[in-house]
CSV table of C-alpha atoms in Angstrom, one decimal:
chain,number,residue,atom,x,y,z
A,121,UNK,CA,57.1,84.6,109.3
A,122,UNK,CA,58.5,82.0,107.9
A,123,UNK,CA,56.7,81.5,105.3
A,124,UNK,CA,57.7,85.5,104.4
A,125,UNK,CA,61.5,84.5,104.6
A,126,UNK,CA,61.1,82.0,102.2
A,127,UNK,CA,59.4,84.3,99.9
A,128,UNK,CA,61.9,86.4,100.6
A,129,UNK,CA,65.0,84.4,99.7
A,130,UNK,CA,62.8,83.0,96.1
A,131,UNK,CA,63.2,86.5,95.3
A,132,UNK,CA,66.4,86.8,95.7
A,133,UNK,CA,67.6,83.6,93.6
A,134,UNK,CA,64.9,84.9,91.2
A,135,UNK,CA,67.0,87.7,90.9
A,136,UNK,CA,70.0,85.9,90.7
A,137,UNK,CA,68.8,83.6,87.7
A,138,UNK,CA,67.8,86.8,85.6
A,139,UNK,CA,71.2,87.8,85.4
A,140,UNK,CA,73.1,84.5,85.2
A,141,UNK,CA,74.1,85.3,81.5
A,142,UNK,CA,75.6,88.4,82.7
A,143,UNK,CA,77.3,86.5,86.0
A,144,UNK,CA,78.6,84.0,83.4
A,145,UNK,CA,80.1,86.6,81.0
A,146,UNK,CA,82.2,88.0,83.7
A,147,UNK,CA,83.1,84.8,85.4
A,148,UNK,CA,84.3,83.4,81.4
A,149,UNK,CA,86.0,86.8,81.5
A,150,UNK,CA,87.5,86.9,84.6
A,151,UNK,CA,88.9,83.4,84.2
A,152,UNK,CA,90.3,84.0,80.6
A,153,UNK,CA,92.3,87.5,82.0
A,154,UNK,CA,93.8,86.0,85.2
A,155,UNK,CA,95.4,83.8,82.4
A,156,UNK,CA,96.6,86.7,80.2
A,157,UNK,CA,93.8,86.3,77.5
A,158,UNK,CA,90.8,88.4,76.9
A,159,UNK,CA,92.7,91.4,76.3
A,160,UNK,CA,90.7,94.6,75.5
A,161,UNK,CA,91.3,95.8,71.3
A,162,UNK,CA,91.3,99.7,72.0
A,163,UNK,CA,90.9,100.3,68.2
A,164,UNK,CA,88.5,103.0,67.8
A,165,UNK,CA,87.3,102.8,71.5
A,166,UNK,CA,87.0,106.5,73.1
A,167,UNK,CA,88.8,106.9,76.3
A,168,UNK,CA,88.9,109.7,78.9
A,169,UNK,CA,92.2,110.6,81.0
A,170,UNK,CA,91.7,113.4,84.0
A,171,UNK,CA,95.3,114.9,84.7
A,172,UNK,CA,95.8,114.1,80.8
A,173,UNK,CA,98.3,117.4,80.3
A,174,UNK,CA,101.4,115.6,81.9
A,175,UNK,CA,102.9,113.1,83.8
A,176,UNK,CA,101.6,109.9,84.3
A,177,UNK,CA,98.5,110.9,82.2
A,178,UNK,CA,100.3,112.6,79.5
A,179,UNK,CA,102.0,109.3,79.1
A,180,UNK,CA,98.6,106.6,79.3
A,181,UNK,CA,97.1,109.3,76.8
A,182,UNK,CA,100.6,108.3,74.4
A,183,UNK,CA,100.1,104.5,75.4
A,184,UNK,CA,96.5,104.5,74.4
A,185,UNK,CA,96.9,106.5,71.0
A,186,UNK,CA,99.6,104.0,70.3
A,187,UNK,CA,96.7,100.9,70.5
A,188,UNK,CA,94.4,102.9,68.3
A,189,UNK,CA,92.6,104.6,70.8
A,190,UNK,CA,90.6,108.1,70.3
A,191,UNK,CA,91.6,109.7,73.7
A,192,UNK,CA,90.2,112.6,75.6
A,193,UNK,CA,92.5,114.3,77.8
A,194,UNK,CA,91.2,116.5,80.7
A,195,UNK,CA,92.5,118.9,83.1
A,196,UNK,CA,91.9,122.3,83.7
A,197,UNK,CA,95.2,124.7,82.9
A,198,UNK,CA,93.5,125.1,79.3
A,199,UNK,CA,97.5,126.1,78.5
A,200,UNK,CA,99.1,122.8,79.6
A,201,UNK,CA,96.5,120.4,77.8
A,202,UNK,CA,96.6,122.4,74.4
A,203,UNK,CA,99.8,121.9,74.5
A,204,UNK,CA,100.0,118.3,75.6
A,205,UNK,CA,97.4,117.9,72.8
A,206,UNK,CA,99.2,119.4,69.9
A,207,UNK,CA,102.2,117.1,71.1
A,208,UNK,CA,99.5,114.0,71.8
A,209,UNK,CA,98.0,114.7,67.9
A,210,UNK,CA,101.0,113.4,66.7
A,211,UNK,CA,100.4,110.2,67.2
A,212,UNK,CA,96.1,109.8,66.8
A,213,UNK,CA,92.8,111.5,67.4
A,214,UNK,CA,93.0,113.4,70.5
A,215,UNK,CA,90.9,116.2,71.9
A,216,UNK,CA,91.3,118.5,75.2
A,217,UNK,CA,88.9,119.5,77.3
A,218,UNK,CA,89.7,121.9,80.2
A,219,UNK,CA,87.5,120.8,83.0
A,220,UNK,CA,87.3,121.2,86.7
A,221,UNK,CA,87.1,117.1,88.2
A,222,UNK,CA,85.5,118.2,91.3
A,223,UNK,CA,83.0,120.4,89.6
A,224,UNK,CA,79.8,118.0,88.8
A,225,UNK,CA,78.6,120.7,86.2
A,226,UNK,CA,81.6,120.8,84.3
A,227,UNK,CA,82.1,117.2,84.4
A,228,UNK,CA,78.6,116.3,82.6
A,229,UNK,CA,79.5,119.4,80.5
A,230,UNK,CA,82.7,117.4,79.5
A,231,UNK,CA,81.5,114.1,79.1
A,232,UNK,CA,78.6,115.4,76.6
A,233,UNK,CA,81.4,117.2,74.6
A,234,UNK,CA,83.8,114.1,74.3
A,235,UNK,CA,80.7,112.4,73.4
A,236,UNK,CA,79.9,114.4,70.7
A,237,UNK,CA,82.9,114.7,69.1
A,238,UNK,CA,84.7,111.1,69.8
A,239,UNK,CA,81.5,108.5,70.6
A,240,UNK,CA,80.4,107.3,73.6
A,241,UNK,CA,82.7,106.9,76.5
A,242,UNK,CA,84.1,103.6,76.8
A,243,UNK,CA,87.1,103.8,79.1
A,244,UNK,CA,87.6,106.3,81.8
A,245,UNK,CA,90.8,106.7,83.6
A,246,UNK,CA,90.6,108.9,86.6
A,247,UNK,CA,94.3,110.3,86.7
A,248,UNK,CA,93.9,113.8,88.6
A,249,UNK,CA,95.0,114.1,92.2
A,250,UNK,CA,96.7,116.1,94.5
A,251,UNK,CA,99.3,115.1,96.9
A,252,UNK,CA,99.9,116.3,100.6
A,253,UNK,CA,102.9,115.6,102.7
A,254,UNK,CA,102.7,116.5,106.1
A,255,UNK,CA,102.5,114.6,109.1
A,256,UNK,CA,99.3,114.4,110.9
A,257,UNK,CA,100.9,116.2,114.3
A,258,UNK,CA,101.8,119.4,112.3
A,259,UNK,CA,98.6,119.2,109.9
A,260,UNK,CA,96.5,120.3,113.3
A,261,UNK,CA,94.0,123.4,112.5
A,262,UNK,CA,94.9,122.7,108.7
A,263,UNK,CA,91.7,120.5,107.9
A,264,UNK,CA,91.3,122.4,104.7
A,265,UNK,CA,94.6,120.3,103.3
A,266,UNK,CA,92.9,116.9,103.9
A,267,UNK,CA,89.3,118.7,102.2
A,268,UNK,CA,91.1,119.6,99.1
A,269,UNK,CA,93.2,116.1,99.0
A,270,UNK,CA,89.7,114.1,99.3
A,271,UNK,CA,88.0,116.7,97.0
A,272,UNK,CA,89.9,115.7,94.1
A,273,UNK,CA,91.4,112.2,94.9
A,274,UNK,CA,88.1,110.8,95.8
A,275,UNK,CA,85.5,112.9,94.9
A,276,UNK,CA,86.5,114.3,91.6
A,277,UNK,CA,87.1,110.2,90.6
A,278,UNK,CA,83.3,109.8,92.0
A,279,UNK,CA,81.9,112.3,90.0
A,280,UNK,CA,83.5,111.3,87.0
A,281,UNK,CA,82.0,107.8,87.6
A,282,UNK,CA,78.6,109.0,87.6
A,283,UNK,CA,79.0,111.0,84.7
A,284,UNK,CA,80.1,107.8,82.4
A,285,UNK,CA,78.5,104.9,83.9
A,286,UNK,CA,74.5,105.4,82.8
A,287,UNK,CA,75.9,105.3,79.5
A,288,UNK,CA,78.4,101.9,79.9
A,289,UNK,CA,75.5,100.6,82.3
A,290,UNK,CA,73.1,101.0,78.8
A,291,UNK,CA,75.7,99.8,76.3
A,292,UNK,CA,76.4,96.6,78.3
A,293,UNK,CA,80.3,97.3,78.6
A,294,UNK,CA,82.9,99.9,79.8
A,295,UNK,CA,86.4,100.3,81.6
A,296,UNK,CA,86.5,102.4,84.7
A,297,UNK,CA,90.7,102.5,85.7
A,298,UNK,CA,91.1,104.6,89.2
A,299,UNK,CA,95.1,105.6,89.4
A,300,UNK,CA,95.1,104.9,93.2
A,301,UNK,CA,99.0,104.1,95.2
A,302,UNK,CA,101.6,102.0,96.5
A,303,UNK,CA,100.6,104.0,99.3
A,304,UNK,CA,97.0,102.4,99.8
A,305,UNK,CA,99.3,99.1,100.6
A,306,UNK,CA,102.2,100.8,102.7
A,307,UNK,CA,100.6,103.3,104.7
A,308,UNK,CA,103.9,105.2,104.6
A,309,UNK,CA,104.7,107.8,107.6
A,310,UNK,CA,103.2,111.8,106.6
A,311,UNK,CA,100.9,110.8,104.0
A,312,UNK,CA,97.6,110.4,105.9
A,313,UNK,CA,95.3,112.7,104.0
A,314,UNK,CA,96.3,111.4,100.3
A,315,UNK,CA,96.5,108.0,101.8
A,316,UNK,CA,93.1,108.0,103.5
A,317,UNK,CA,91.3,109.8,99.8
A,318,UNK,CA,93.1,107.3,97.6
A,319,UNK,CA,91.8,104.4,100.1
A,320,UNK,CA,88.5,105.7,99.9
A,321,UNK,CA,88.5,105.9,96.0
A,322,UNK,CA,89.7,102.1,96.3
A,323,UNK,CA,86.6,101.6,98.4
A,324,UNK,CA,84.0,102.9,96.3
A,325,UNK,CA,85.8,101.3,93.3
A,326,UNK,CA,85.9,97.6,94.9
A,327,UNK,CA,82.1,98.1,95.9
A,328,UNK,CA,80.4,99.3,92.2
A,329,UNK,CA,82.6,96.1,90.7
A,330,UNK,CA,80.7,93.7,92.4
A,331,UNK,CA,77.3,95.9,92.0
A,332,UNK,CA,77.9,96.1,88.0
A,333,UNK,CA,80.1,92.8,87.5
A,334,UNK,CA,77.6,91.4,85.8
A,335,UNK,CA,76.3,94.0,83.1
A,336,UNK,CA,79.9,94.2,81.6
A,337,UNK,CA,81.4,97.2,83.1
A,338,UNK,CA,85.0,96.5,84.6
A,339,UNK,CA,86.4,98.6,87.9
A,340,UNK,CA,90.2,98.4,88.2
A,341,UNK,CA,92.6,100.2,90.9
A,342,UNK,CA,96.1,100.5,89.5
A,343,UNK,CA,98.4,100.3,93.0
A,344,UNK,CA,101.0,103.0,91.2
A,345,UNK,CA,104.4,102.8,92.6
A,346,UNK,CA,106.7,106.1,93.4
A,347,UNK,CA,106.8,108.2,90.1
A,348,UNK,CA,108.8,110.8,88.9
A,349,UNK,CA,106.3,113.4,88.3
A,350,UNK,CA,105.6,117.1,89.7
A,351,UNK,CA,103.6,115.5,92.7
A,352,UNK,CA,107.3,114.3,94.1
A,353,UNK,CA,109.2,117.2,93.0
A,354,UNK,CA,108.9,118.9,96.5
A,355,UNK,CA,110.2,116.8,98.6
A,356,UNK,CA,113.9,116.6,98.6
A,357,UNK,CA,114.1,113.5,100.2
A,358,UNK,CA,112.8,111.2,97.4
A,359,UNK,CA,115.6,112.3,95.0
A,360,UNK,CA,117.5,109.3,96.5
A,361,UNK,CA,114.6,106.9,96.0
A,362,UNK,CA,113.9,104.3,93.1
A,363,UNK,CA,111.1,105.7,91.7
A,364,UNK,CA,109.6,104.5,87.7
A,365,UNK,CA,109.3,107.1,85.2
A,366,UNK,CA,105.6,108.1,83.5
A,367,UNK,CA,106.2,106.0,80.6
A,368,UNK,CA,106.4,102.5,83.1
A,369,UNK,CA,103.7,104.1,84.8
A,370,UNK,CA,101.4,104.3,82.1
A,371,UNK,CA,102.2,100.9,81.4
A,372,UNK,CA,100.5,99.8,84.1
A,373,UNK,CA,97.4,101.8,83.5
A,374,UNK,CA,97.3,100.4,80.1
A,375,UNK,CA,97.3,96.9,81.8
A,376,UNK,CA,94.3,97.6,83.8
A,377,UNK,CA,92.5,99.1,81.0
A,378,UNK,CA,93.0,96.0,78.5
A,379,UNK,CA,92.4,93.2,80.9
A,380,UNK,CA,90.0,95.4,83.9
A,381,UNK,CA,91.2,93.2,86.7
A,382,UNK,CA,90.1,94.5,89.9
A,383,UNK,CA,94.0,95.3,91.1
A,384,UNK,CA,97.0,95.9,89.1
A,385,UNK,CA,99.5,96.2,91.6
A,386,UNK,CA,103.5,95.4,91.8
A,387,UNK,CA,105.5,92.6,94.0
A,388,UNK,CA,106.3,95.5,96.2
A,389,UNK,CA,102.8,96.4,97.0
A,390,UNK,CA,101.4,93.5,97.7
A,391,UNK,CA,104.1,92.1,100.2
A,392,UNK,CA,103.6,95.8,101.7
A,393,UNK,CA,100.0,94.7,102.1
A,394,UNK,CA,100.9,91.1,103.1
A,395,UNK,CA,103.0,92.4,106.0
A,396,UNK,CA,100.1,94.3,107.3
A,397,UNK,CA,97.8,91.8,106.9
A,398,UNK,CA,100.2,89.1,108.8
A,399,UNK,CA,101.8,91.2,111.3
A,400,UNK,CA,100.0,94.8,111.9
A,401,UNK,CA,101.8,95.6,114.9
A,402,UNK,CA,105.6,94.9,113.2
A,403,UNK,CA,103.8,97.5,110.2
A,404,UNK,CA,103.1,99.9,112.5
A,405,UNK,CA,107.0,99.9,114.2
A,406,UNK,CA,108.4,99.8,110.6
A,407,UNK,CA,106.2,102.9,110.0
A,408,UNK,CA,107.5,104.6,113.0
A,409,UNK,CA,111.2,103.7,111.9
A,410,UNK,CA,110.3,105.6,108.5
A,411,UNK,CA,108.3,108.0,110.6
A,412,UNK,CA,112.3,109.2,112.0
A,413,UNK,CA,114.4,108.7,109.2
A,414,UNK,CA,112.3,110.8,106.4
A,415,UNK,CA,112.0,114.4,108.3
A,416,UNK,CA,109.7,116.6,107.9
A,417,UNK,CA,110.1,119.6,105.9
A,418,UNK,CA,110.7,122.6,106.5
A,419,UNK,CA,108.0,124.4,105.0
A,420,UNK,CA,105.5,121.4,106.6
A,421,UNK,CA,107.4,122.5,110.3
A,422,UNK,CA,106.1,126.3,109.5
A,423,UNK,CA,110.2,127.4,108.3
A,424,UNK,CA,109.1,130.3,105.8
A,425,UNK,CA,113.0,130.9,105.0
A,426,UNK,CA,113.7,131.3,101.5
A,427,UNK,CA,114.6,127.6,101.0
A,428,UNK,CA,111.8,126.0,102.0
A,429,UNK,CA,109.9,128.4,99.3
A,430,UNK,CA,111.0,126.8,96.6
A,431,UNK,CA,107.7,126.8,94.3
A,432,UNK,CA,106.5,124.4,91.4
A,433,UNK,CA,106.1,126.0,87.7
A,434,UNK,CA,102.6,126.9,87.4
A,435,UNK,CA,102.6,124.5,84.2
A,436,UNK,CA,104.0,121.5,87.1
A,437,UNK,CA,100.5,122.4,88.9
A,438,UNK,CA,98.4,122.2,86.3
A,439,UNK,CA,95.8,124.8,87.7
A,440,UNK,CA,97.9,128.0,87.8
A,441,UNK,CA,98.0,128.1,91.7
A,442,UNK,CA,101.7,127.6,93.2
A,443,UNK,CA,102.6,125.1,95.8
A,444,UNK,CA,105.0,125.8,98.7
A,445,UNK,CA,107.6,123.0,98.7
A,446,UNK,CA,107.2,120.4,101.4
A,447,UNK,CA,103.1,121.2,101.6
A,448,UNK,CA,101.5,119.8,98.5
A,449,UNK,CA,102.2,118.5,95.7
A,450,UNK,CA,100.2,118.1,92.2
A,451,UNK,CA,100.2,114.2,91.6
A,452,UNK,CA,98.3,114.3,87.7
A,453,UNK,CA,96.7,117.6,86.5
């Protein structure tokens, strides 16, 4: 037995010695962009944006033209991207491709087009997500709005994962960028089922960055703060809230994409996260607090009157469905 275990562990620092050059790549790497060196040049590199026909992708699209970039912007109103592509053109090579994220067949269907028409995929930013506010005492019998939440947050930014990363895997290099929230670090009052799908995107990222760390691909979750896009649009309250626009937004993307740090978050994120991590039961009254003085809506209470009807454009939306105001809103795409 023993002599098994010791077998056992050779193997495994065998292992470990075949990919040292690799290990030391990323730990030269990760040393020179906690310093603000190593920055990625995005000069003829071929990136793909999900929820690329407005908001905060519409805007990283821009950013990423503006380095040089060719960009692929995806989302599936086919109306919406051509015309955030004609707009996009403007400024570099960019091509739309309607696509469904959560659909695995149109997702390989859409990599193999960029692919053919731009190069291989370098960088992949998964933008598209759908927002829910509702609290979880009025969301019972409604387990179809945390399904369609995790459907796209987390599993359409899974699928596109697989779809890219054979090829970054073989090339020895790539950039995956997950748009995750402010809210991962909060845990702010009525948000549990876009809270608990961008956490779990944050999970799966955090674990394939230390599975591929060493064979050059990056894995990055950008902690985006409040931003004025259609996802916010329906609910009243946060018209009195600091929020950043898309173009600060993108910003941020554009930082995890040239340095592919594992977190790009803000100051306010992380002493959200610090709290929790120092104090979880003062989090949890500070979330009740919030919990009382941000109501409910009154379409999320079941109040059908006209004014809680208010709908999104179907352009806002981004799939030609409309959204009730107070329900759901369309975060990118």
């Amino acid at each position: 037995m023993e002599r098994q275990s010791l077998n056992a562990f050779g193997r495994s620092i065998g292992r470990v010695w075949a990919a040292r050059r690799g290990l030391w790549r990323f730990a030269v790497r990760n040393a020179a962009t906690a310093v603000g060196a190593g920055k990625l040049d995005l000069v003829g590199r071929t990136v793909v944006i999900t929820g690329g026909s407005s908001g905060i992708g519409f805007s990283t699209a821009r950013a990423c033209l503006s380095k040089g970039a060719s960009v692929a912007i995806v989302a599936r109103d086919e109306g919406a991207l051509e015309r955030a592509r004609i707009e996009l053109s403007r400024f570099g090579t960019v091509i739309a491709v309607p696509c469904d994220v959560t659909d695995g067949g149109e997702v390989n269907a859409m990599v193999a087009a960029v692919e053919e028409t731009l190069g291989p995929v370098e960088v992949l930013v998964n933008n598209a997500g759908r927002s829910i506010r509702r609290s979880t005492v009025n969301s019972l019998g409604r387990l179809h709005d945390y399904r369609r939440t995790m459907d796209v947050n987390y599993f359409g930014a899974v699928t596109c994962t697989l779809a890219v990363l054979p090829g970054m895997l073989e090339r020895g290099g790539g950039r995956i960028v997950n748009v995750s929230s402010i809210a991962t670090q909060a845990r702010g009052a009525r948000f549990g089922a876009y809270v608990a799908s961008k956490c779990a995107m944050d999970g799966f990222g955090d674990v394939l960055a230390g599975e591929v760390a060493g064979r050059g691909v990056t894995v990055t979750s950008v902690k985006m703060p409040l931003t004025r896009t259609p996802m916010i649009a329906p609910t009243d309250a946060y018209r009195a809230i600091a929020t950043i626009s898309p173009e600060r937004a993108a910003k941020l993307v554009l930082r995890g994409i040239e340095y592919g740090r594992p977190e790009v978050s803000t100051i306010g994120g992380r002493a959200a996260a610090a709290s929790i991590a120092l104090n979880a039961g003062s989090a949890v009254f500070w979330r009740q607090v919030d919990y009382l003085m941000m109501p409910e809506s009154k379409a999320a209470l079941g109040d059908q009157s006209r004014s809680s009807m208010k709908e999104l454009p179907v352009s806002a939306v981004g799939s030609g469905e409309r959204e009730v105001e107070g329900l759901v809103g369309i975060e990118r795409d």
